[in-house]
Amino acid sequence: MLGVVILGSTGSIGTQTLDVIMSMPERFQVVGLAAGSNVDRLERQIREFKPTVASLADTAAANRLGSRGLEGTTILSGQRGILEMVQRDDVDIVLNAIVGAEGIRPTLAAIEAGKDIALANKETLVAAGSVIMAAVDRYGVRLLPVDSEHSAIFQCLQGANDKHLHKIILTASGGPFRQSSLEKLRQVSVSEALNHPTWDMGGKITIDSATLMNKGLEVIEAHWLFGVPGEQIDVVVHPQSIIHSLVELTDGSVLAQLGVADMRLPIQYALTYPERLPSSVAPLDLATIGKLEFEAPDTKRFPCLELAYDALKMGGTYPTVLNASNEVAVEAFVNGEIGFLDIPRLVRDALDNHQGVSSPSIHEILAADAAVRRDCATYLRQRRS
Ligand SMILES: NC(=O)c1ccc[n+]([C@@H]2O[C@H](COP(=O)([O-])OP(=O)(O)OC[C@H]3O[C@@H](n4cnc5c(N)ncnc54)[C@H](OP(=O)(O)O)[C@@H]3O)[C@@H](O)[C@H]2O)c1
């Protein structure tokens, strides 16, 4: 039995991870569950999966959870609670599905305690990739991708020699505004942006998919996971989301991984790797799908993708700044404070104003992250007044 901790258990990836675990109870023991503030959902999960520990980032919410008579489960709180949970001796693997840079410290703490990581929280690698990958090497743990594109690449590369990898090709659905004009993009509403055509996901990643920032974050994530420079990572828009990504090898041969758009597949592969077990995911029926389409991404209408390539090229703390400013901008858009096209503007300004630190330590990364959030908040306050 593998002892599992799920960070972000109440979210889209977290709940699907619990679905996967429920389908193979003989393999996994849920040791810990952690979330932000969703007391009711976490309480239901605790009653069902009976973890030894559970934690909420919000201390008041954790106190409420603690008063619900959940015998057998110790309730922790704040970031300290998560750090304590991931380092327990009875934990073998930590699935990190927290949203945003909040996931950095728990990932690092788990690696330092020798735990394998199943990583959905791409922001961790975007903001702190150099530090995380150095820690993975140093502590000899496995970092298994959960993101469907990176799982696809990981699967395509099984048995391949690293030196034969010539190019990574990430597929993108194109989001809800794939065919929208710039004029339309100026006026899109939050609910339109939250209406993803192929994937049912949490709010932040859904907005990132609409701006194509999600694909930009994934380019940086792929760079760290597979050790490939940005020039060798392409993006192609594939609206059906059936091909999850491809690799081109030195001889020009291209390998792809296909499947229905269901995150339970890459989650299961990360948790059971290197085994392949039957799953409840619907089989792929290509004849019914009929045709698969591809087109180049339009970085004029979706500048976030190019901003991510730029940040990766500049290196150091620039990807940290890209990520932090994007998190603030997405939240401001969802709160109705800025328009859809203001998201790339705010990110571009943050990158332009940043004095980069090359080869940053974790402290310099966290400091850069905090400084950008402060600057963006000041800018948004001034805009309001
Ligand atoms: N959804 C997908 O299909 C998908 C696919 C690929 C990659 N990902 C990545 O996976 C991550 C999670 O995405 P999601 O769509 O599952 O997001 P989501 O539905 O918004 O869920 C986020 C989870 O994080 C928890 N959380 C928020 N702040 C926290 C904190 N400070 N400490 C502990 N937990 C915290 C939330 O708890 P509360 O519920 O209490 O707020 C919730 O459980 C993101 O990095 C995303 O890019 C998602």
Short mmCIF file of C-alpha atoms and ligand atoms in Angstrom, two decimals:
data_model
loop_
_atom_site.label_atom_id
_atom_site.label_comp_id
_atom_site.label_asym_id
_atom_site.label_seq_id
_atom_site.Cartn_x
_atom_site.Cartn_y
_atom_site.Cartn_z
CA MET A 1 0.00 0.00 0.00
CA LEU A 2 1.29 3.43 -0.93
CA GLY A 3 0.67 6.26 1.53
CA VAL A 4 -0.70 9.24 -0.40
CA VAL A 5 -1.17 12.89 0.47
CA ILE A 6 -3.39 14.99 -1.79
CA LEU A 7 -2.83 18.73 -1.67
CA GLY A 8 -5.80 20.63 -3.11
CA SER A 9 -8.09 17.64 -2.53
CA THR A 10 -11.28 19.71 -2.83
CA GLY A 11 -10.48 21.03 -6.31
CA SER A 12 -10.96 19.65 -9.79
CA ILE A 13 -7.76 17.55 -9.86
CA GLY A 14 -8.03 16.68 -6.17
CA THR A 15 -11.53 15.21 -6.46
CA GLN A 16 -10.61 13.29 -9.61
CA THR A 17 -7.55 11.91 -7.79
CA LEU A 18 -9.84 10.62 -5.05
CA ASP A 19 -12.00 8.99 -7.78
CA VAL A 20 -8.92 7.16 -9.05
CA ILE A 21 -7.89 6.10 -5.55
CA MET A 22 -11.41 4.89 -4.79
CA SER A 23 -11.22 2.63 -7.85
CA MET A 24 -8.11 0.83 -6.49
CA PRO A 25 -8.44 0.78 -2.67
CA GLU A 26 -5.98 -2.11 -2.33
CA ARG A 27 -3.12 0.05 -3.66
CA PHE A 28 -3.45 3.35 -1.81
CA GLN A 29 -3.89 4.57 1.73
CA VAL A 30 -4.96 8.22 1.91
CA VAL A 31 -2.74 9.56 4.71
CA GLY A 32 -3.47 13.26 4.30
CA LEU A 33 -5.84 15.69 2.58
CA ALA A 34 -5.26 19.43 2.34
CA ALA A 35 -7.26 22.33 0.91
CA GLY A 36 -7.64 26.08 1.22
CA SER A 37 -10.90 26.87 3.01
CA ASN A 38 -13.63 24.50 1.78
CA VAL A 39 -14.73 23.02 5.12
CA ASP A 40 -17.82 21.14 3.91
CA ARG A 41 -16.17 19.34 1.02
CA LEU A 42 -13.10 18.43 3.05
CA GLU A 43 -15.32 17.13 5.85
CA ARG A 44 -17.13 14.83 3.36
CA GLN A 45 -13.78 13.61 2.04
CA ILE A 46 -12.48 12.93 5.56
CA ARG A 47 -15.59 10.90 6.42
CA GLU A 48 -15.18 8.87 3.23
CA PHE A 49 -11.40 8.34 3.09
CA LYS A 50 -10.52 8.55 6.81
CA PRO A 51 -7.08 10.14 6.44
CA THR A 52 -4.77 10.33 9.47
CA VAL A 53 -4.33 14.09 8.96
CA ALA A 54 -6.18 16.87 7.16
CA SER A 55 -5.28 20.52 6.82
CA LEU A 56 -6.83 23.79 5.73
CA ALA A 57 -4.73 26.82 4.81
CA ASP A 58 -7.34 29.11 6.36
CA THR A 59 -6.95 28.84 10.13
CA ALA A 60 -10.51 29.92 10.99
CA ALA A 61 -11.85 27.32 8.53
CA ALA A 62 -9.56 24.69 10.08
CA ASN A 63 -11.00 25.53 13.52
CA ARG A 64 -14.53 25.04 12.15
CA LEU A 65 -13.48 21.70 10.64
CA GLY A 66 -11.93 20.71 13.96
CA SER A 67 -15.26 21.18 15.72
CA ARG A 68 -17.08 18.69 13.48
CA GLY A 69 -16.25 15.57 15.48
CA LEU A 70 -13.92 13.94 12.95
CA GLU A 71 -12.45 11.29 15.19
CA GLY A 72 -9.28 9.59 13.99
CA THR A 73 -8.18 12.54 11.84
CA THR A 74 -5.87 15.21 13.22
CA ILE A 75 -6.77 18.65 11.86
CA LEU A 76 -3.86 20.95 11.05
CA SER A 77 -3.87 24.47 9.65
CA GLY A 78 -1.92 27.06 7.70
CA GLN A 79 1.13 26.38 5.62
CA ARG A 80 2.80 24.74 8.62
CA GLY A 81 0.06 22.12 8.62
CA ILE A 82 0.74 21.19 4.99
CA LEU A 83 4.51 21.09 5.51
CA GLU A 84 4.09 18.81 8.51
CA MET A 85 1.71 16.55 6.57
CA VAL A 86 3.92 16.01 3.51
CA GLN A 87 6.96 15.12 5.62
CA ARG A 88 5.33 12.32 7.64
CA ASP A 89 7.09 8.94 7.64
CA ASP A 90 3.99 7.09 6.39
CA VAL A 91 3.78 9.19 3.19
CA ASP A 92 5.23 7.74 -0.02
CA ILE A 93 3.84 10.09 -2.66
CA VAL A 94 2.43 13.62 -2.60
CA LEU A 95 0.01 14.63 -5.33
CA ASN A 96 0.15 18.40 -5.48
CA ALA A 97 -3.01 19.92 -6.98
CA ILE A 98 -2.90 23.24 -5.16
CA VAL A 99 -3.51 26.16 -7.52
CA GLY A 100 -0.78 28.78 -7.87
CA ALA A 101 2.64 29.49 -6.38
CA GLU A 102 1.33 28.46 -2.94
CA GLY A 103 2.36 25.00 -4.11
CA ILE A 104 6.11 25.76 -4.17
CA ARG A 105 6.99 25.29 -0.50
CA PRO A 106 4.99 22.09 0.06
CA THR A 107 6.56 20.56 -3.08
CA LEU A 108 10.04 21.44 -1.90
CA ALA A 109 9.37 20.19 1.64
CA ALA A 110 8.07 16.87 0.30
CA ILE A 111 11.09 16.43 -1.97
CA GLU A 112 13.45 17.22 0.90
CA ALA A 113 11.70 14.54 2.96
CA GLY A 114 12.36 12.02 0.14
CA LYS A 115 8.77 11.76 -1.13
CA ASP A 116 7.84 11.13 -4.75
CA ILE A 117 5.79 13.93 -6.29
CA ALA A 118 2.87 13.69 -8.70
CA LEU A 119 2.70 17.28 -9.90
CA ALA A 120 -0.41 18.97 -11.24
CA ASN A 121 0.56 22.34 -9.75
CA LYS A 122 2.47 23.62 -12.79
CA GLU A 123 3.03 27.06 -11.20
CA THR A 124 5.61 25.43 -8.89
CA LEU A 125 7.83 24.50 -11.83
CA VAL A 126 7.23 27.77 -13.66
CA ALA A 127 8.14 29.93 -10.68
CA ALA A 128 10.84 27.78 -9.09
CA GLY A 129 11.89 25.20 -11.69
CA SER A 130 15.65 25.46 -11.15
CA VAL A 131 15.37 24.96 -7.38
CA ILE A 132 12.80 22.16 -7.64
CA MET A 133 14.76 20.18 -10.26
CA ALA A 134 18.00 20.55 -8.27
CA ALA A 135 16.19 19.20 -5.20
CA VAL A 136 14.72 16.29 -7.20
CA ASP A 137 18.26 15.35 -8.26
CA ARG A 138 19.73 15.83 -4.83
CA TYR A 139 17.13 13.80 -2.93
CA GLY A 140 16.68 11.16 -5.66
CA VAL A 141 12.87 11.32 -5.78
CA ARG A 142 10.55 10.91 -8.77
CA LEU A 143 8.72 13.92 -10.17
CA LEU A 144 5.79 12.54 -12.16
CA PRO A 145 3.76 14.88 -14.38
CA VAL A 146 -0.02 15.01 -13.96
CA ASP A 147 -0.68 17.74 -16.53
CA SER A 148 -2.12 15.82 -19.50
CA GLU A 149 0.34 17.30 -22.02
CA HIS A 150 3.39 16.49 -19.90
CA SER A 151 2.06 13.06 -19.06
CA ALA A 152 1.68 12.51 -22.82
CA ILE A 153 5.30 13.53 -23.45
CA PHE A 154 6.48 11.42 -20.51
CA GLN A 155 4.57 8.45 -21.95
CA CYS A 156 5.93 9.01 -25.48
CA LEU A 157 9.46 9.06 -24.07
CA GLN A 158 9.19 5.74 -22.20
CA GLY A 159 11.98 3.58 -23.54
CA ALA A 160 13.38 6.39 -25.71
CA ASN A 161 16.94 7.59 -25.42
CA ASP A 162 17.03 11.23 -24.16
CA LYS A 163 19.54 12.17 -26.83
CA HIS A 164 17.05 11.23 -29.57
CA LEU A 165 14.50 13.85 -28.46
CA HIS A 166 14.55 16.65 -31.01
CA LYS A 167 11.39 18.58 -30.27
CA ILE A 168 8.37 18.65 -27.96
CA ILE A 169 5.04 19.60 -29.50
CA LEU A 170 2.44 20.68 -26.95
CA THR A 171 -1.16 20.63 -28.07
CA ALA A 172 -3.58 23.38 -27.00
CA SER A 173 -7.36 23.32 -27.29
CA GLY A 174 -7.29 27.02 -28.18
CA GLY A 175 -9.81 27.78 -25.43
CA PRO A 176 -13.26 29.36 -25.81
CA PHE A 177 -12.00 32.34 -27.88
CA ARG A 178 -10.02 30.43 -30.51
CA GLN A 179 -12.05 32.01 -33.29
CA SER A 180 -12.84 35.35 -31.65
CA SER A 181 -11.66 38.64 -33.11
CA LEU A 182 -9.49 41.08 -31.16
CA GLU A 183 -12.53 43.35 -30.98
CA LYS A 184 -14.54 40.58 -29.30
CA LEU A 185 -11.66 39.77 -26.91
CA ARG A 186 -11.80 43.36 -25.63
CA GLN A 187 -15.30 42.76 -24.31
CA VAL A 188 -15.43 39.13 -23.23
CA SER A 189 -17.12 38.45 -19.91
CA VAL A 190 -15.83 36.34 -17.04
CA SER A 191 -18.52 33.71 -17.61
CA GLU A 192 -17.57 33.43 -21.30
CA ALA A 193 -13.92 32.98 -20.33
CA LEU A 194 -14.87 30.32 -17.78
CA ASN A 195 -16.69 28.27 -20.41
CA HIS A 196 -13.96 25.93 -21.67
CA PRO A 197 -14.89 23.91 -24.78
CA THR A 198 -13.22 20.58 -23.90
CA TRP A 199 -11.99 20.45 -20.28
CA ASP A 200 -13.86 20.92 -16.99
CA MET A 201 -11.28 22.51 -14.67
CA GLY A 202 -10.78 24.96 -11.80
CA GLY A 203 -11.33 28.68 -12.43
CA LYS A 204 -7.73 29.87 -12.64
CA ILE A 205 -6.53 27.30 -15.19
CA THR A 206 -9.71 27.84 -17.23
CA ILE A 207 -8.94 31.56 -17.57
CA ASP A 208 -5.30 30.68 -18.33
CA SER A 209 -6.56 28.42 -21.12
CA ALA A 210 -8.64 31.25 -22.55
CA THR A 211 -5.61 33.61 -22.68
CA LEU A 212 -3.22 30.80 -23.78
CA MET A 213 -1.11 31.60 -20.70
CA ASN A 214 -1.79 28.03 -19.67
CA LYS A 215 0.15 26.86 -22.73
CA GLY A 216 2.90 29.35 -21.95
CA LEU A 217 3.17 27.99 -18.40
CA GLU A 218 3.28 24.50 -19.89
CA VAL A 219 6.16 25.42 -22.21
CA ILE A 220 8.17 26.42 -19.13
CA GLU A 221 6.99 23.32 -17.25
CA ALA A 222 8.12 21.12 -20.19
CA HIS A 223 11.49 22.87 -20.24
CA TRP A 224 12.14 21.86 -16.63
CA LEU A 225 10.64 18.39 -16.76
CA PHE A 226 12.35 17.25 -19.95
CA GLY A 227 15.46 19.47 -20.05
CA VAL A 228 14.63 20.97 -23.45
CA PRO A 229 15.18 24.68 -24.34
CA GLY A 230 12.25 26.84 -25.41
CA GLU A 231 13.41 26.82 -29.06
CA GLN A 232 12.71 23.08 -29.13
CA ILE A 233 9.21 23.32 -27.67
CA ASP A 234 6.41 24.06 -30.15
CA VAL A 235 2.73 24.64 -29.57
CA VAL A 236 0.00 23.58 -31.97
CA VAL A 237 -3.70 24.30 -31.52
CA HIS A 238 -5.77 21.11 -31.66
CA PRO A 239 -9.39 21.93 -30.79
CA GLN A 240 -10.56 18.34 -30.18
CA SER A 241 -8.05 17.76 -27.30
CA ILE A 242 -7.60 14.11 -28.33
CA ILE A 243 -3.86 14.22 -28.99
CA HIS A 244 -2.46 15.29 -25.63
CA SER A 245 1.01 16.12 -26.99
CA LEU A 246 3.77 14.78 -29.26
CA VAL A 247 7.51 14.33 -29.44
CA GLU A 248 9.63 14.57 -32.56
CA LEU A 249 12.74 12.38 -32.54
CA THR A 250 16.03 13.06 -34.30
CA ASP A 251 15.12 10.91 -37.32
CA GLY A 252 11.93 12.97 -37.89
CA SER A 253 9.63 10.31 -36.45
CA VAL A 254 6.80 11.80 -34.37
CA LEU A 255 5.17 9.97 -31.44
CA ALA A 256 1.87 11.08 -29.95
CA GLN A 257 -0.29 10.06 -27.00
CA LEU A 258 -4.06 10.07 -27.56
CA GLY A 259 -7.07 9.60 -25.32
CA VAL A 260 -10.38 11.09 -24.33
CA ALA A 261 -10.14 14.38 -22.44
CA ASP A 262 -10.33 12.93 -18.93
CA MET A 263 -7.75 13.93 -16.31
CA ARG A 264 -8.25 10.66 -14.44
CA LEU A 265 -6.00 9.00 -17.04
CA PRO A 266 -2.83 11.07 -16.42
CA ILE A 267 -3.58 11.13 -12.67
CA GLN A 268 -3.74 7.33 -12.60
CA TYR A 269 -0.57 6.98 -14.67
CA ALA A 270 1.33 9.26 -12.27
CA LEU A 271 0.09 7.33 -9.24
CA THR A 272 0.67 3.82 -10.63
CA TYR A 273 3.76 4.48 -12.80
CA PRO A 274 5.37 2.43 -14.28
CA GLU A 275 2.38 0.09 -14.22
CA ARG A 276 -0.66 0.40 -16.47
CA LEU A 277 -3.89 -0.69 -14.87
CA PRO A 278 -7.45 -0.86 -16.19
CA SER A 279 -9.37 2.39 -15.66
CA SER A 280 -12.96 3.56 -15.82
CA VAL A 281 -12.10 6.19 -18.46
CA ALA A 282 -14.18 5.88 -21.66
CA PRO A 283 -12.33 4.28 -24.60
CA LEU A 284 -11.29 6.46 -27.51
CA ASP A 285 -13.54 6.07 -30.54
CA LEU A 286 -11.75 7.78 -33.43
CA ALA A 287 -14.38 6.91 -36.04
CA THR A 288 -17.02 8.78 -34.03
CA ILE A 289 -14.70 11.76 -33.53
CA GLY A 290 -14.17 11.76 -37.31
CA LYS A 291 -11.49 14.37 -37.73
CA LEU A 292 -8.63 15.92 -35.82
CA GLU A 293 -7.70 19.52 -36.68
CA PHE A 294 -4.55 21.55 -36.14
CA GLU A 295 -3.61 25.21 -36.52
CA ALA A 296 -0.81 27.53 -35.45
CA PRO A 297 -1.47 29.63 -32.31
CA ASP A 298 -2.12 33.34 -32.93
CA THR A 299 0.16 35.27 -30.59
CA LYS A 300 -1.30 38.63 -31.74
CA ARG A 301 -4.64 37.80 -30.21
CA PHE A 302 -3.07 35.70 -27.44
CA PRO A 303 0.18 37.45 -26.44
CA CYS A 304 0.49 35.52 -23.15
CA LEU A 305 2.05 32.59 -25.00
CA GLU A 306 4.85 34.75 -26.37
CA LEU A 307 5.36 36.41 -22.97
CA ALA A 308 6.01 32.98 -21.48
CA TYR A 309 8.59 32.15 -24.17
CA ASP A 310 10.24 35.53 -23.47
CA ALA A 311 10.32 34.91 -19.72
CA LEU A 312 11.81 31.45 -20.25
CA LYS A 313 14.49 32.92 -22.49
CA MET A 314 15.36 35.66 -19.98
CA GLY A 315 15.51 32.98 -17.28
CA GLY A 316 16.33 33.52 -13.60
CA THR A 317 13.41 35.15 -11.77
CA TYR A 318 11.56 36.24 -14.95
CA PRO A 319 9.32 33.14 -15.08
CA THR A 320 8.54 33.72 -11.36
CA VAL A 321 7.41 37.23 -12.27
CA LEU A 322 5.39 35.99 -15.25
CA ASN A 323 3.58 33.55 -13.01
CA ALA A 324 2.95 35.89 -10.07
CA SER A 325 1.71 38.79 -12.22
CA ASN A 326 -0.53 36.40 -14.13
CA GLU A 327 -2.05 35.07 -10.90
CA VAL A 328 -2.85 38.62 -9.77
CA ALA A 329 -4.18 39.60 -13.22
CA VAL A 330 -6.45 36.54 -13.46
CA GLU A 331 -7.89 37.24 -10.03
CA ALA A 332 -8.47 40.90 -10.97
CA PHE A 333 -10.20 39.84 -14.20
CA VAL A 334 -12.45 37.37 -12.36
CA ASN A 335 -13.32 40.14 -9.85
CA GLY A 336 -14.33 42.43 -12.71
CA GLU A 337 -11.49 44.92 -12.05
CA ILE A 338 -9.75 44.59 -15.42
CA GLY A 339 -10.64 43.44 -18.92
CA PHE A 340 -9.51 40.22 -20.61
CA LEU A 341 -6.84 41.97 -22.69
CA ASP A 342 -5.48 43.71 -19.59
CA ILE A 343 -4.16 40.33 -18.39
CA PRO A 344 -1.22 40.23 -20.88
CA ARG A 345 -0.71 44.00 -20.40
CA LEU A 346 -0.24 43.62 -16.66
CA VAL A 347 2.11 40.64 -17.15
CA ARG A 348 4.16 42.49 -19.77
CA ASP A 349 4.53 45.53 -17.49
CA ALA A 350 5.62 43.31 -14.61
CA LEU A 351 8.29 41.65 -16.79
CA ASP A 352 9.46 45.03 -18.13
CA ASN A 353 9.78 46.49 -14.62
CA HIS A 354 11.62 43.51 -13.14
CA GLN A 355 15.36 43.46 -12.40
CA GLY A 356 16.07 39.77 -12.88
CA VAL A 357 18.19 37.60 -10.59
CA SER A 358 20.01 34.83 -12.42
CA SER A 359 20.40 31.40 -10.72
CA PRO A 360 18.08 32.48 -7.88
CA SER A 361 17.85 30.71 -4.52
CA ILE A 362 14.44 29.71 -3.19
CA HIS A 363 14.50 32.84 -0.98
CA GLU A 364 15.15 35.08 -4.00
CA ILE A 365 12.34 33.35 -5.91
CA LEU A 366 9.86 33.81 -3.07
CA ALA A 367 11.00 37.44 -2.64
CA ALA A 368 10.51 38.14 -6.36
CA ASP A 369 7.08 36.51 -6.23
CA ALA A 370 6.03 38.63 -3.23
CA ALA A 371 7.41 41.88 -4.69
CA VAL A 372 5.53 41.44 -7.97
CA ARG A 373 2.28 40.71 -6.15
CA ARG A 374 2.77 43.92 -4.10
CA ASP A 375 3.54 46.02 -7.21
CA CYS A 376 0.56 44.65 -9.12
CA ALA A 377 -1.73 45.25 -6.14
CA THR A 378 -0.50 48.87 -5.93
CA TYR A 379 -1.12 49.34 -9.65
CA LEU A 380 -4.65 47.93 -9.36
CA ARG A 381 -5.38 50.18 -6.33
CA GLN A 382 -4.22 53.25 -8.26
CA ARG A 383 -6.37 52.22 -11.21
CA ARG A 384 -9.44 52.04 -8.98
CA SER A 385 -8.91 55.51 -7.44
N1 LIG B 1 -8.19 20.97 -13.50
C1 LIG B 1 -7.48 20.41 -14.44
O1 LIG B 1 -8.01 19.70 -15.30
C2 LIG B 1 -5.99 20.60 -14.48
C3 LIG B 1 -5.25 20.01 -15.52
C4 LIG B 1 -3.89 20.15 -15.52
C5 LIG B 1 -3.24 20.87 -14.52
N2 LIG B 1 -3.97 21.43 -13.53
C6 LIG B 1 -3.28 22.20 -12.49
O2 LIG B 1 -3.60 21.64 -11.22
C7 LIG B 1 -3.66 22.67 -10.22
C8 LIG B 1 -5.04 22.64 -9.59
O3 LIG B 1 -5.99 22.96 -10.57
P1 LIG B 1 -7.56 22.72 -10.32
O4 LIG B 1 -8.20 22.97 -11.62
O5 LIG B 1 -7.77 21.43 -9.63
O6 LIG B 1 -7.86 23.94 -9.33
P2 LIG B 1 -9.11 24.15 -8.37
O7 LIG B 1 -10.26 23.32 -8.82
O8 LIG B 1 -9.30 25.61 -8.25
O9 LIG B 1 -8.61 23.56 -6.97
C9 LIG B 1 -7.57 24.16 -6.26
C10 LIG B 1 -7.34 23.42 -4.97
O10 LIG B 1 -6.28 24.07 -4.25
C11 LIG B 1 -6.75 24.33 -2.92
N3 LIG B 1 -6.01 25.46 -2.40
C12 LIG B 1 -6.06 26.75 -2.78
N4 LIG B 1 -5.18 27.48 -2.05
C13 LIG B 1 -4.60 26.63 -1.18
C14 LIG B 1 -3.62 26.76 -0.16
N5 LIG B 1 -3.07 27.94 0.12
N6 LIG B 1 -3.25 25.67 0.53
C15 LIG B 1 -3.80 24.46 0.26
N7 LIG B 1 -4.71 24.26 -0.69
C16 LIG B 1 -5.11 25.33 -1.40
C17 LIG B 1 -8.23 24.58 -3.09
O11 LIG B 1 -8.89 24.45 -1.84
P3 LIG B 1 -10.37 25.14 -1.60
O12 LIG B 1 -11.32 24.30 -2.40
O13 LIG B 1 -10.58 25.00 -0.15
O14 LIG B 1 -10.26 26.54 -2.08
C18 LIG B 1 -8.56 23.43 -4.04
O15 LIG B 1 -8.62 22.21 -3.34
C19 LIG B 1 -3.34 23.98 -10.96
O16 LIG B 1 -1.99 24.25 -10.83
C20 LIG B 1 -3.68 23.67 -12.41
O17 LIG B 1 -2.93 24.45 -13.31
C21 LIG B 1 -5.33 21.33 -13.50
#
